XYZ file of C-alpha atoms in Angstrom:
734
model
C 194.312 84.591 142.879
C 194.757 87.144 145.655
C 196.805 89.392 143.340
C 194.106 89.264 140.685
C 191.549 90.395 143.263
C 193.770 93.284 144.347
C 194.257 94.290 140.723
C 190.501 94.372 140.107
C 189.957 96.302 143.336
C 192.547 98.927 142.353
C 190.983 99.073 138.894
C 187.557 99.749 140.399
C 188.930 102.346 142.806
C 190.617 104.150 139.936
C 187.325 104.131 138.076
C 185.511 105.451 141.150
C 187.737 108.517 141.119
C 187.303 108.897 137.361
C 183.523 108.724 137.572
C 183.472 111.774 139.808
C 184.924 113.773 136.910
C 182.035 113.067 134.532
C 178.380 113.995 134.630
C 176.142 111.299 136.071
C 173.323 109.716 134.100
C 169.915 108.908 135.496
C 167.702 106.357 133.710
C 163.961 106.999 134.129
C 161.596 104.160 133.186
C 157.866 104.808 132.990
C 154.912 102.505 133.547
C 153.120 100.769 130.709
C 152.407 97.118 131.506
C 153.549 94.573 128.932
C 155.086 97.358 126.869
C 157.754 97.540 129.576
C 159.844 95.078 127.588
C 160.791 98.163 125.541
C 162.883 99.238 128.551
C 165.035 96.133 128.064
C 165.586 97.077 124.434
C 166.699 100.582 125.432
C 169.147 99.275 128.045
C 170.597 96.775 125.568
C 171.419 99.621 123.203
C 172.898 101.726 126.005
C 175.184 98.854 126.942
C 176.091 98.204 123.300
C 177.384 101.780 123.071
C 179.161 101.942 126.451
C 176.640 104.365 127.965
C 176.628 104.005 131.771
C 173.671 104.348 134.127
C 174.426 105.881 137.510
C 170.893 106.192 138.914
C 167.586 104.493 138.137
C 164.060 105.658 138.968
C 161.035 103.725 137.783
C 157.284 103.428 138.032
C 155.199 100.240 137.738
C 156.764 97.952 135.098
C 159.553 100.525 134.903
C 160.188 99.919 138.610
C 160.434 96.182 137.881
C 162.895 96.423 134.980
C 164.792 99.213 136.749
C 164.948 97.257 139.996
C 166.308 94.153 138.295
C 168.955 96.207 136.499
C 169.785 98.121 139.675
C 170.391 94.845 141.493
C 173.123 94.159 138.975
C 171.560 91.404 136.899
C 172.783 91.386 133.313
C 170.370 92.688 130.721
C 170.469 89.251 129.069
C 169.366 87.625 132.327
C 166.618 90.219 132.750
C 165.377 89.564 129.217
C 165.340 85.799 129.797
C 163.556 86.188 133.137
C 160.979 88.754 132.059
C 160.035 87.057 128.795
C 160.036 83.641 130.454
C 157.600 84.491 133.257
C 153.896 83.735 132.933
C 152.755 87.307 133.563
C 149.126 86.446 132.826
C 149.206 84.308 136.004
C 149.618 87.578 137.906
C 145.987 88.304 137.074
C 144.767 85.370 139.131
C 145.170 84.674 142.830
C 143.345 81.369 142.703
C 145.176 78.674 144.634
C 145.806 75.684 142.342
C 143.311 72.967 143.181
C 146.003 70.362 143.787
C 147.569 72.620 146.457
C 144.383 72.969 148.536
C 143.574 70.804 151.523
C 141.178 67.925 150.911
C 138.279 69.680 152.607
C 138.885 72.921 150.690
C 139.046 71.025 147.396
C 135.559 69.673 147.973
C 134.278 73.099 148.987
C 135.629 74.818 145.872
C 134.184 72.096 143.636
C 130.754 72.803 145.056
C 130.974 76.611 144.957
C 132.317 77.407 141.521
C 131.597 81.154 141.414
C 134.751 82.999 142.448
C 132.962 85.711 144.430
C 134.860 86.976 147.467
C 132.261 88.180 149.950
C 132.568 88.237 153.712
C 130.448 89.300 156.641
C 131.557 90.532 160.050
C 130.975 93.452 162.386
C 127.407 93.712 161.034
C 128.542 94.535 157.488
C 129.330 92.836 154.208
C 132.970 93.055 153.143
C 134.964 92.570 149.951
C 138.739 92.628 149.294
C 140.514 95.904 148.551
C 141.095 94.766 144.966
C 139.812 92.205 142.507
C 143.222 90.557 142.909
C 145.069 90.035 146.175
C 148.493 90.577 144.603
C 149.938 87.304 145.921
C 150.798 85.838 142.526
C 152.200 89.157 141.302
C 154.411 89.327 144.409
C 155.697 85.797 143.833
C 156.485 86.535 140.187
C 158.681 89.401 141.374
C 160.223 87.286 144.142
C 161.088 84.603 141.586
C 162.731 87.276 139.418
C 164.936 88.781 142.120
C 165.842 85.471 143.808
C 166.231 85.317 147.618
C 167.405 88.913 147.900
C 167.561 90.478 151.350
C 166.296 93.740 152.828
C 168.381 96.857 152.091
C 168.907 99.676 154.559
C 169.187 101.875 151.461
C 168.631 101.227 147.778
C 171.806 103.267 147.266
C 173.620 100.067 148.245
C 172.462 98.295 145.082
C 174.767 97.912 142.095
C 173.054 101.066 140.789
C 171.256 103.419 143.220
C 167.519 102.932 142.718
C 164.113 104.403 143.545
C 160.611 103.016 142.984
C 157.633 105.351 142.820
C 154.258 104.438 144.337
C 151.140 106.376 145.353
C 149.518 106.653 148.786
C 145.900 105.755 148.029
C 144.700 107.545 151.171
C 146.384 110.887 150.481
C 146.967 110.758 146.684
C 150.596 111.690 147.335
C 153.656 110.310 145.598
C 155.781 107.985 147.738
C 159.399 107.382 146.795
C 160.606 104.005 148.053
C 164.329 104.071 148.803
C 164.929 101.202 151.249
C 163.569 97.944 152.625
C 162.317 95.051 150.518
C 162.880 95.730 146.840
C 160.257 93.085 146.026
C 157.587 94.944 147.967
C 158.732 98.234 146.446
C 158.265 96.837 142.940
C 154.956 95.269 143.924
C 153.602 98.497 145.419
C 154.674 100.547 142.416
C 152.631 98.290 140.099
C 149.488 97.656 142.223
C 146.666 98.914 139.976
C 144.024 100.575 142.212
C 140.814 98.574 142.459
C 142.348 95.693 140.510
C 145.240 94.667 142.773
C 145.059 95.117 146.535
C 147.174 97.935 147.953
C 150.567 97.035 149.431
C 151.174 98.157 152.999
C 154.634 99.618 153.654
C 155.435 101.576 156.814
C 151.723 101.969 157.561
C 150.929 103.429 154.143
C 148.551 101.772 151.665
C 150.453 102.037 148.392
C 149.286 101.546 144.808
C 150.500 102.188 141.271
C 152.907 105.105 141.054
C 151.469 106.067 137.664
C 148.684 107.944 139.441
C 151.093 110.504 140.835
C 154.244 110.205 138.721
C 154.424 107.847 135.775
C 157.843 109.042 134.576
C 159.802 110.192 137.664
C 162.348 112.570 136.152
C 162.337 114.702 139.311
C 163.179 111.673 141.444
C 166.247 110.832 139.348
C 167.392 114.462 139.472
C 166.976 114.489 143.255
C 169.209 111.422 143.434
C 172.006 113.425 141.790
C 171.584 112.783 138.054
C 173.040 115.491 135.810
C 171.706 113.919 132.612
C 168.370 112.155 132.224
C 167.557 109.394 129.767
C 163.795 109.009 130.080
C 161.766 106.243 128.409
C 158.065 106.984 127.942
C 155.862 103.972 127.216
C 152.591 105.458 128.441
C 149.420 104.718 126.486
C 148.097 107.254 123.979
C 144.587 108.667 124.218
C 142.034 106.891 122.037
C 139.845 108.688 119.504
C 136.327 109.813 120.389
C 134.891 107.168 118.062
C 136.395 104.452 120.264
C 134.813 105.702 123.500
C 131.797 103.445 123.137
C 131.574 101.782 126.561
C 131.989 102.435 130.263
C 135.227 100.438 130.263
C 136.695 102.498 127.410
C 135.802 105.744 129.191
C 137.355 104.546 132.467
C 140.503 103.496 130.591
C 140.629 106.915 128.930
C 140.396 108.646 132.307
C 143.254 106.498 133.617
C 145.356 107.341 130.568
C 144.643 111.050 130.982
C 145.742 110.889 134.614
C 149.037 109.097 133.952
C 149.801 111.118 130.828
C 149.308 114.363 132.721
C 151.900 113.296 135.281
C 154.298 112.443 132.451
C 153.695 115.802 130.768
C 154.625 117.545 134.019
C 157.851 115.537 134.203
C 158.769 116.212 130.574
C 158.845 119.925 131.373
C 161.788 119.219 133.697
C 163.922 117.871 130.855
C 166.713 120.103 129.498
C 168.517 120.212 126.174
C 171.146 117.715 127.328
C 168.518 115.190 128.462
C 167.169 112.491 126.152
C 163.500 111.483 125.863
C 162.833 108.166 124.152
C 159.337 107.312 122.965
C 159.261 103.805 121.417
C 156.562 103.240 118.777
C 154.390 101.190 121.124
C 151.078 103.031 120.676
C 149.375 100.081 118.976
C 150.478 97.571 121.650
C 148.300 96.619 124.619
C 149.366 97.056 128.222
C 147.951 93.668 129.262
C 148.890 91.634 126.175
C 152.031 89.898 127.399
C 152.536 88.151 124.068
C 153.756 91.448 122.563
C 156.827 91.701 124.796
C 159.352 90.552 122.152
C 157.952 93.162 119.754
C 158.061 95.868 122.433
C 161.666 94.971 123.201
C 162.631 95.418 119.548
C 160.810 98.759 119.430
C 162.809 99.893 122.456
C 166.033 99.067 120.638
C 164.841 101.002 117.590
C 163.947 104.059 119.682
C 167.398 104.118 121.291
C 169.208 103.620 117.971
C 167.243 106.533 116.494
C 168.803 108.846 119.116
C 172.369 107.510 119.072
C 173.656 110.787 117.692
C 172.817 112.311 121.089
C 173.331 109.259 123.307
C 176.841 108.647 122.015
C 177.875 111.927 123.616
C 177.672 110.089 126.943
C 179.565 106.988 125.816
C 182.641 105.842 127.768
C 185.832 104.370 126.406
C 186.060 100.585 126.405
C 188.416 100.611 129.403
C 186.254 102.976 131.433
C 183.077 101.061 130.588
C 184.666 97.756 131.592
C 185.647 99.327 134.914
C 182.074 100.590 135.331
C 180.709 97.093 134.683
C 183.265 95.567 137.070
C 182.135 97.964 139.794
C 178.513 96.896 139.300
C 179.484 93.244 139.311
C 181.336 93.600 142.608
C 178.300 95.184 144.269
C 175.990 92.573 142.795
C 178.218 89.719 143.879
C 178.326 91.065 147.425
C 174.644 90.490 148.068
C 174.438 87.417 145.818
C 177.048 85.766 148.035
C 174.486 86.062 150.816
C 172.142 83.729 148.891
C 174.295 80.773 149.876
C 174.343 81.679 153.583
C 172.450 79.332 155.877
C 169.081 80.157 157.430
C 169.609 80.540 161.171
C 166.133 81.651 162.311
C 162.542 82.134 161.122
C 160.359 84.834 162.648
C 156.627 85.055 161.995
C 154.761 88.365 161.857
C 151.302 86.885 161.883
C 148.269 89.082 161.278
C 145.761 86.244 161.550
C 144.271 83.806 164.038
C 146.163 80.878 162.556
C 148.710 79.707 165.084
C 152.391 80.324 164.350
C 153.009 76.640 164.934
C 150.690 75.729 162.069
C 152.175 78.352 159.748
C 155.722 77.141 160.412
C 154.599 73.545 159.948
C 153.547 74.284 156.381
C 156.358 76.778 155.658
C 158.677 73.852 156.428
C 162.033 75.557 155.794
C 165.008 73.717 157.238
C 167.398 75.695 159.427
C 171.174 75.720 158.980
C 170.846 75.299 155.226
C 170.754 77.745 152.322
C 167.404 78.364 150.619
C 166.951 78.586 146.840
C 164.313 80.749 145.188
C 162.396 77.648 144.057
C 162.383 76.259 147.595
C 161.238 79.634 148.928
C 158.467 79.859 146.353
C 157.265 76.367 147.255
C 157.318 77.241 150.982
C 155.263 80.403 150.413
C 152.805 78.413 148.283
C 152.313 75.858 151.058
C 151.358 78.547 153.566
C 149.137 80.450 151.114
C 147.396 77.162 150.231
C 145.982 77.060 153.767
C 143.491 79.516 152.215
C 143.529 81.637 155.347
C 145.500 84.626 154.115
C 145.211 87.584 151.817
C 148.978 87.655 151.338
C 152.056 85.742 152.434
C 155.424 87.477 151.965
C 158.973 87.112 153.265
C 161.955 89.309 154.081
C 165.587 88.250 154.564
C 167.825 89.931 157.122
C 171.516 89.148 156.647
C 173.815 88.821 159.651
C 177.371 87.604 160.124
C 176.031 84.341 161.533
C 173.588 83.739 158.673
C 170.180 84.786 157.330
C 166.993 85.443 159.286
C 163.663 85.003 157.531
C 160.689 87.101 158.567
C 157.489 85.513 157.310
C 154.580 87.967 157.026
C 151.006 86.640 156.926
C 148.031 88.920 156.417
C 144.552 87.648 157.258
C 141.808 87.995 154.674
C 140.449 91.513 155.061
C 136.923 90.371 154.207
C 136.876 87.572 156.815
C 136.603 85.724 159.050
C 133.125 84.724 157.852
C 132.525 84.071 154.160
C 129.729 83.597 151.650
C 130.350 81.291 148.679
C 128.112 80.646 145.691
C 127.659 77.945 143.099
C 125.547 77.624 139.969
C 124.872 75.078 137.283
C 122.620 74.751 134.278
C 121.989 71.533 132.393
C 119.835 70.936 129.342
C 119.270 68.135 126.819
C 117.809 70.593 124.265
C 114.408 68.898 124.483
C 112.156 68.861 127.519
C 114.689 68.807 130.338
C 116.483 71.896 131.605
C 117.626 72.099 135.207
C 119.135 75.083 136.992
C 120.575 74.848 140.501
C 122.035 77.483 142.791
C 124.093 76.846 145.917
C 125.102 79.145 148.731
C 127.189 78.595 151.835
C 127.988 80.708 154.862
C 131.226 79.656 156.521
C 132.236 80.976 159.940
C 135.928 80.394 160.664
C 138.067 80.824 163.779
C 135.100 80.006 166.004
C 137.506 79.236 168.832
C 141.215 79.191 169.594
C 141.521 75.700 168.079
C 140.258 76.844 164.673
C 136.688 75.564 164.742
C 134.595 76.263 161.625
C 130.820 76.239 161.130
C 129.496 75.645 157.619
C 125.895 76.312 156.602
C 124.699 75.359 153.110
C 121.596 75.593 150.961
C 120.804 74.270 147.485
C 117.758 75.261 145.448
C 116.563 73.894 142.129
C 115.353 70.519 140.841
C 116.573 69.048 144.117
C 116.706 70.823 147.481
C 119.217 70.520 150.297
C 119.874 72.326 153.577
C 122.691 71.470 155.983
C 124.819 72.673 158.871
C 128.202 71.256 159.899
C 130.690 71.987 162.657
C 134.322 71.013 162.073
C 136.591 71.080 165.110
C 140.354 70.394 165.035
C 141.673 68.467 168.024
C 144.141 69.961 170.516
C 145.480 72.625 168.133
C 146.461 69.927 165.650
C 144.691 70.859 162.383
C 145.049 67.391 160.849
C 143.025 65.574 163.541
C 139.395 66.659 163.817
C 135.831 65.869 164.716
C 132.902 66.637 162.436
C 129.187 66.868 163.209
C 126.667 67.392 160.394
C 122.883 67.671 160.185
C 121.170 67.845 156.811
C 117.811 67.786 155.078
C 117.647 66.847 151.407
C 115.138 66.033 148.721
C 116.441 63.633 146.102
C 114.381 63.292 142.924
C 114.497 60.886 140.009
C 112.716 61.985 136.865
C 110.055 59.836 135.188
C 111.369 57.430 132.544
C 109.835 54.690 130.407
C 110.807 52.248 133.155
C 109.491 54.094 136.239
C 107.397 56.947 137.573
C 108.950 60.032 139.127
C 110.376 59.269 142.561
C 111.116 61.568 145.465
C 112.986 60.913 148.688
C 112.725 63.475 151.514
C 115.087 62.665 154.339
C 117.042 63.978 157.322
C 120.574 62.765 157.951
C 122.902 63.173 160.938
C 126.620 62.370 160.851
C 129.223 62.319 163.593
C 132.793 61.534 162.573
C 136.349 61.453 163.814
C 138.797 62.227 161.034
C 142.427 62.597 160.079
C 143.461 64.998 157.299
C 146.959 64.070 156.167
C 149.295 66.284 154.101
C 146.453 68.107 152.339
C 145.949 65.091 150.073
C 143.340 62.990 151.809
C 141.232 62.084 154.795
C 140.393 59.028 156.834
C 137.135 59.034 158.829
C 135.204 56.728 161.124
C 131.830 57.612 162.540
C 128.123 57.092 162.980
C 125.298 57.961 160.638
C 121.521 58.110 161.061
C 118.827 58.837 158.503
C 115.039 59.216 158.590
C 113.048 59.730 155.400
C 110.046 59.129 153.229
C 110.031 57.758 149.692
C 107.091 58.680 147.458
C 105.895 58.187 143.873
C 104.399 61.032 141.839
C 101.046 59.262 141.305
C 97.735 60.431 142.739
C 96.721 58.144 145.571
C 100.045 56.347 145.697
C 101.331 55.478 149.134
C 104.473 56.677 150.867
C 107.174 54.573 152.419
C 108.736 55.855 155.608
C 112.069 54.490 156.753
C 114.803 54.839 159.351
C 118.450 53.886 158.972
C 121.335 54.012 161.435
C 124.802 52.573 161.661
C 128.518 53.195 161.399
C 130.882 53.939 158.550
C 134.533 54.064 157.652
C 135.697 56.221 154.750
C 138.920 57.027 152.935
C 139.423 59.910 150.512
C 142.426 60.937 148.437
C 142.520 63.818 145.964
C 145.394 65.318 143.966
C 143.530 66.202 140.755
C 144.538 69.584 139.355
C 140.990 70.079 138.042
C 137.797 68.281 138.973
C 136.365 68.855 135.503
C 139.172 68.644 132.953
C 142.140 67.243 134.891
C 145.547 66.804 133.301
C 147.227 65.194 136.314
C 146.464 63.596 139.647
C 144.062 61.086 141.147
C 140.843 61.203 143.132
C 139.730 58.221 145.173
C 136.869 57.707 147.620
C 136.061 54.439 149.365
C 133.322 54.054 151.978
C 132.002 51.065 153.870
C 128.718 51.379 155.814
C 127.125 48.986 158.331
C 123.447 49.958 158.559
C 120.293 48.714 160.247
C 117.161 49.785 158.370
C 113.540 49.876 159.489
C 110.537 50.432 157.199
C 106.886 51.312 157.796
C 104.530 48.421 158.561
C 102.854 46.881 155.561
C 106.035 46.277 153.610
C 106.830 42.578 153.487
C 110.355 42.857 154.861
C 112.258 41.747 157.905
C 111.641 44.108 160.830
C 115.343 44.850 161.097
C 116.965 45.011 157.685
C 120.757 44.815 158.015
C 122.808 46.270 155.160
C 126.521 46.222 154.412
C 127.205 48.753 151.647
C 130.458 49.431 149.783
C 131.122 52.337 147.404
C 134.274 52.893 145.359
C 134.984 55.871 143.090
C 138.233 56.689 141.263
C 139.287 59.195 138.642
C 142.836 59.699 137.409
C 144.491 61.752 134.688
C 147.806 61.842 132.837
C 148.683 64.729 130.526
C 151.317 64.705 127.792
C 151.599 68.061 126.076
C 148.111 68.992 124.914
C 146.910 65.381 125.207
C 145.187 64.074 128.336
C 144.078 60.548 129.177
C 141.505 60.162 131.952
C 140.278 56.982 133.592
C 137.036 56.744 135.603
C 135.797 53.815 137.682
C 132.885 53.525 140.101
C 131.404 50.549 141.881
C 128.617 50.200 144.430
C 127.269 47.044 146.006
C 125.534 45.926 149.168
C 124.744 42.776 151.073
C 121.121 42.478 152.114
C 118.644 39.635 152.610
C 115.491 41.524 151.533
C 114.192 42.205 147.991
C 114.027 45.968 148.614
C 116.552 48.529 149.869
C 116.385 52.302 150.203
C 120.109 52.857 149.580
C 120.286 53.354 145.824
C 122.818 54.582 143.299
C 122.416 56.133 139.862
C 123.973 56.121 136.416
C 123.313 58.399 133.477
C 124.613 61.742 132.286
C 127.823 63.182 130.912
C 130.763 60.774 131.437
C 128.457 58.555 133.489
C 126.849 56.593 130.604
C 126.624 59.632 128.366
C 123.918 58.210 126.103
C 121.405 58.407 128.949
C 119.893 61.421 130.614
C 121.150 62.156 134.103
C 120.164 59.600 136.792
C 118.175 57.593 134.257
C 119.305 54.232 135.669
C 118.552 53.457 139.320
C 119.622 50.430 141.370
C 121.383 49.295 144.512
C 124.315 47.695 142.671
C 126.246 49.553 139.981
C 129.443 49.183 137.992
C 130.920 51.753 135.649
C 134.194 52.444 133.857
C 135.254 54.982 131.250
C 138.333 55.875 129.232
C 138.450 59.535 128.194
C 140.763 61.335 125.774
C 140.991 65.138 125.663
C 143.000 67.439 123.434
C 143.588 71.090 124.258
C 142.705 72.945 121.053
C 143.860 76.202 122.648
C 147.472 75.161 122.009
C 146.831 75.389 118.268
C 145.622 78.989 118.426
C 148.393 81.529 117.651
C 149.245 83.328 120.878
C 147.272 80.753 122.870
C 143.967 81.209 124.702
C 143.293 82.519 128.199
C 141.123 79.421 128.732
C 141.756 75.827 127.691
C 139.430 74.532 124.974
C 139.125 70.772 125.019
C 137.918 68.406 122.344
C 137.131 65.148 124.077
C 135.777 61.687 123.463
C 134.915 58.834 125.806
C 134.258 55.105 125.783
C 132.059 53.980 128.678
C 130.515 50.821 130.078
C 128.194 50.286 133.027
C 124.824 49.248 134.390
C 122.757 49.009 137.580
C 121.098 46.007 139.222
C 118.384 45.498 141.840
C 119.031 44.169 145.318
C 118.079 40.599 144.420
C 120.206 40.598 141.258
C 123.888 39.895 140.807
C 126.293 42.143 138.948
C 126.650 40.600 135.497
C 129.396 41.773 133.147
C 127.408 40.407 130.208
C 124.652 42.924 130.960
C 126.880 46.005 130.681
C 125.607 48.872 128.573
C 128.224 50.518 126.345
C 128.203 54.204 125.642
C 130.397 57.010 124.392
C 130.495 60.738 123.837
C 132.117 63.503 121.813
C 132.243 66.958 123.379
C 133.797 70.391 123.562
C 134.637 71.672 127.043
C 136.318 74.526 128.849
C 136.721 76.030 132.306
C 135.002 79.400 132.621
C 134.565 82.014 135.346
C 131.279 80.286 136.282
C 132.720 76.801 136.317
C 133.116 74.124 133.665
C 131.124 74.121 130.437
C 130.604 71.152 128.117
C 128.622 70.744 124.893
C 128.331 67.378 123.202
C 126.452 64.260 122.256
C 126.298 60.842 123.938
C 125.343 57.514 122.324
C 124.607 54.095 123.873
C 124.606 50.665 122.231
C 120.945 50.043 123.138
C 119.852 53.021 121.042
C 119.698 55.653 123.765
C 121.258 59.011 122.891
C 121.415 62.494 124.362
C 122.557 65.956 123.416
C 123.783 67.917 126.404
C 124.930 71.325 127.517
C 126.228 71.734 131.032
C 127.535 74.977 132.551
C 128.824 75.286 136.090
C 128.335 71.665 137.108
C 131.189 69.562 138.458
C 130.714 66.096 136.983
């Protein structure tokens, strides 16, 4: 085995001397989004005809493909990786619901408008881009594996440069060392869309602004011959400039094309310019990548009469490939080295101890790219950071991880907004808006102060302080004060009811592993129940007691889940007092139990959802203020919302959903569900017993989807007693 190694080494050394005798080829790959798959097609043809690449310079997607090839990955591996990634996910930085902490799940469900707005230092703040770039960074990190930091990109299998732009100075920045992942990320960060990437104190964005086809960079590296691939977008005709967006896109195209035109002037007669026929392909349509790849192959084949002049003999090309493989294997061997230390460069008020707790990487073991990706996701899911990135430093003893966390630039205080609209297409349409103002990092222990308001058919106003205990984020105290106005619309069975009340809650809680909470505490309520009839009296009441509650939530969507479970159980011991004149015991003792569960299992495009809720109480009097409701979508769908009112309730539903979006060629950006449900339930008064024989049966058929303003559902509900309802709901979490 040792002799074989020496033979290969001598073979490579002989090739190294031979390579000095020939002119060196620089491959220049331009930016162009999804059309960048054409670069793979070009490289495949170069390899098929023994044409070597000695230097690579790229911009944006060209920096990605070029960087992967420069690392020494085979073009087949690059094709598999690039076409297998979900690039459309790079246009969303939303943390998956199932990854959020329990408290953050509930907050997102309430505030469904994804508006990032902060307030501090007496000014409103927004992020530097519509996207934070976290998902895009992790897509690149997944592609390159757990690659380390390079003192020079000349040390790669092929010397490499990535081109970015300094957004502050509008100058080109050539990245030639450090983290190749960050270099790729910076080169592709679209200004205003993706947040700038900070490298060496510079705020860097898409290199296409300053140099979309960096011929000069490849020449400066030492290339004698340039093979340049231009996949820039063409200008659109005047007739197509019909909107602000189209004009802005045209300006962007003009800017990048002008930089490419400048670079084309540097090409000589011995250089080769390839322009694949990608003009009709979209930069953001990732479904066209296989077609773009084929067009890249065609463009290279069309110029083989020139390219073949730079072809090597089979022996020389095999030696060239062996040299690349040796360099690639050198740093890939480092992937299996153990992790000996983890450093945290923390630009936030979250304690390093907490960050490392969730990063949860074991020392003295190697780390795979999937394990690294999961570790990064756990830290980012704290929802405290704008970005979470890592670097690997390789030493003789092992690998050192540096974990970089960047606080949200629009924090630490945030506004969130929610909206919903419901209508039955007859006489009932209800619109509700919600707003919260959350102040975080109120003290060194991570205290947070939440203030909320809801306006619409019902009104609510609340303030809550959440304080972790002793720097342990999972153990906390919670104090809440709220005013609310609950309303129940007039039906054939009752007049319109209104309950205005104040409620105070003090709780001690434990938040375990992001999945659930356990709380014990005290609760007090003071209110007034009234009927919408002239001259009708009002019933004042007071209630106080203790409670114990358990919550568990792993649903991947609160509206159209395909996996996970949500469970909430609460037991309350209450002592109620009512105004004089009501024929009740002076002290009305109540023991109240509520149980709510929802679970989902998805198989392909099919999803099966189960829903169960149960409420009951023990009380000696014929009246009780603590009521529950049924009615509305997936809550006895044949009835209008909150149509049934009682102190005892039982409900169960079986729901089937099919994702129609899977049947659309190319798929849809949003799921489109066709669903149906079978439901059973009823409510009973305090002096009645729950009777299974009195259940009302209902069902529904609906279309639903998740939109940028929350869930939307359109359908019809029918009940066995003749009740029916048509419904449209947008933005409401049901």
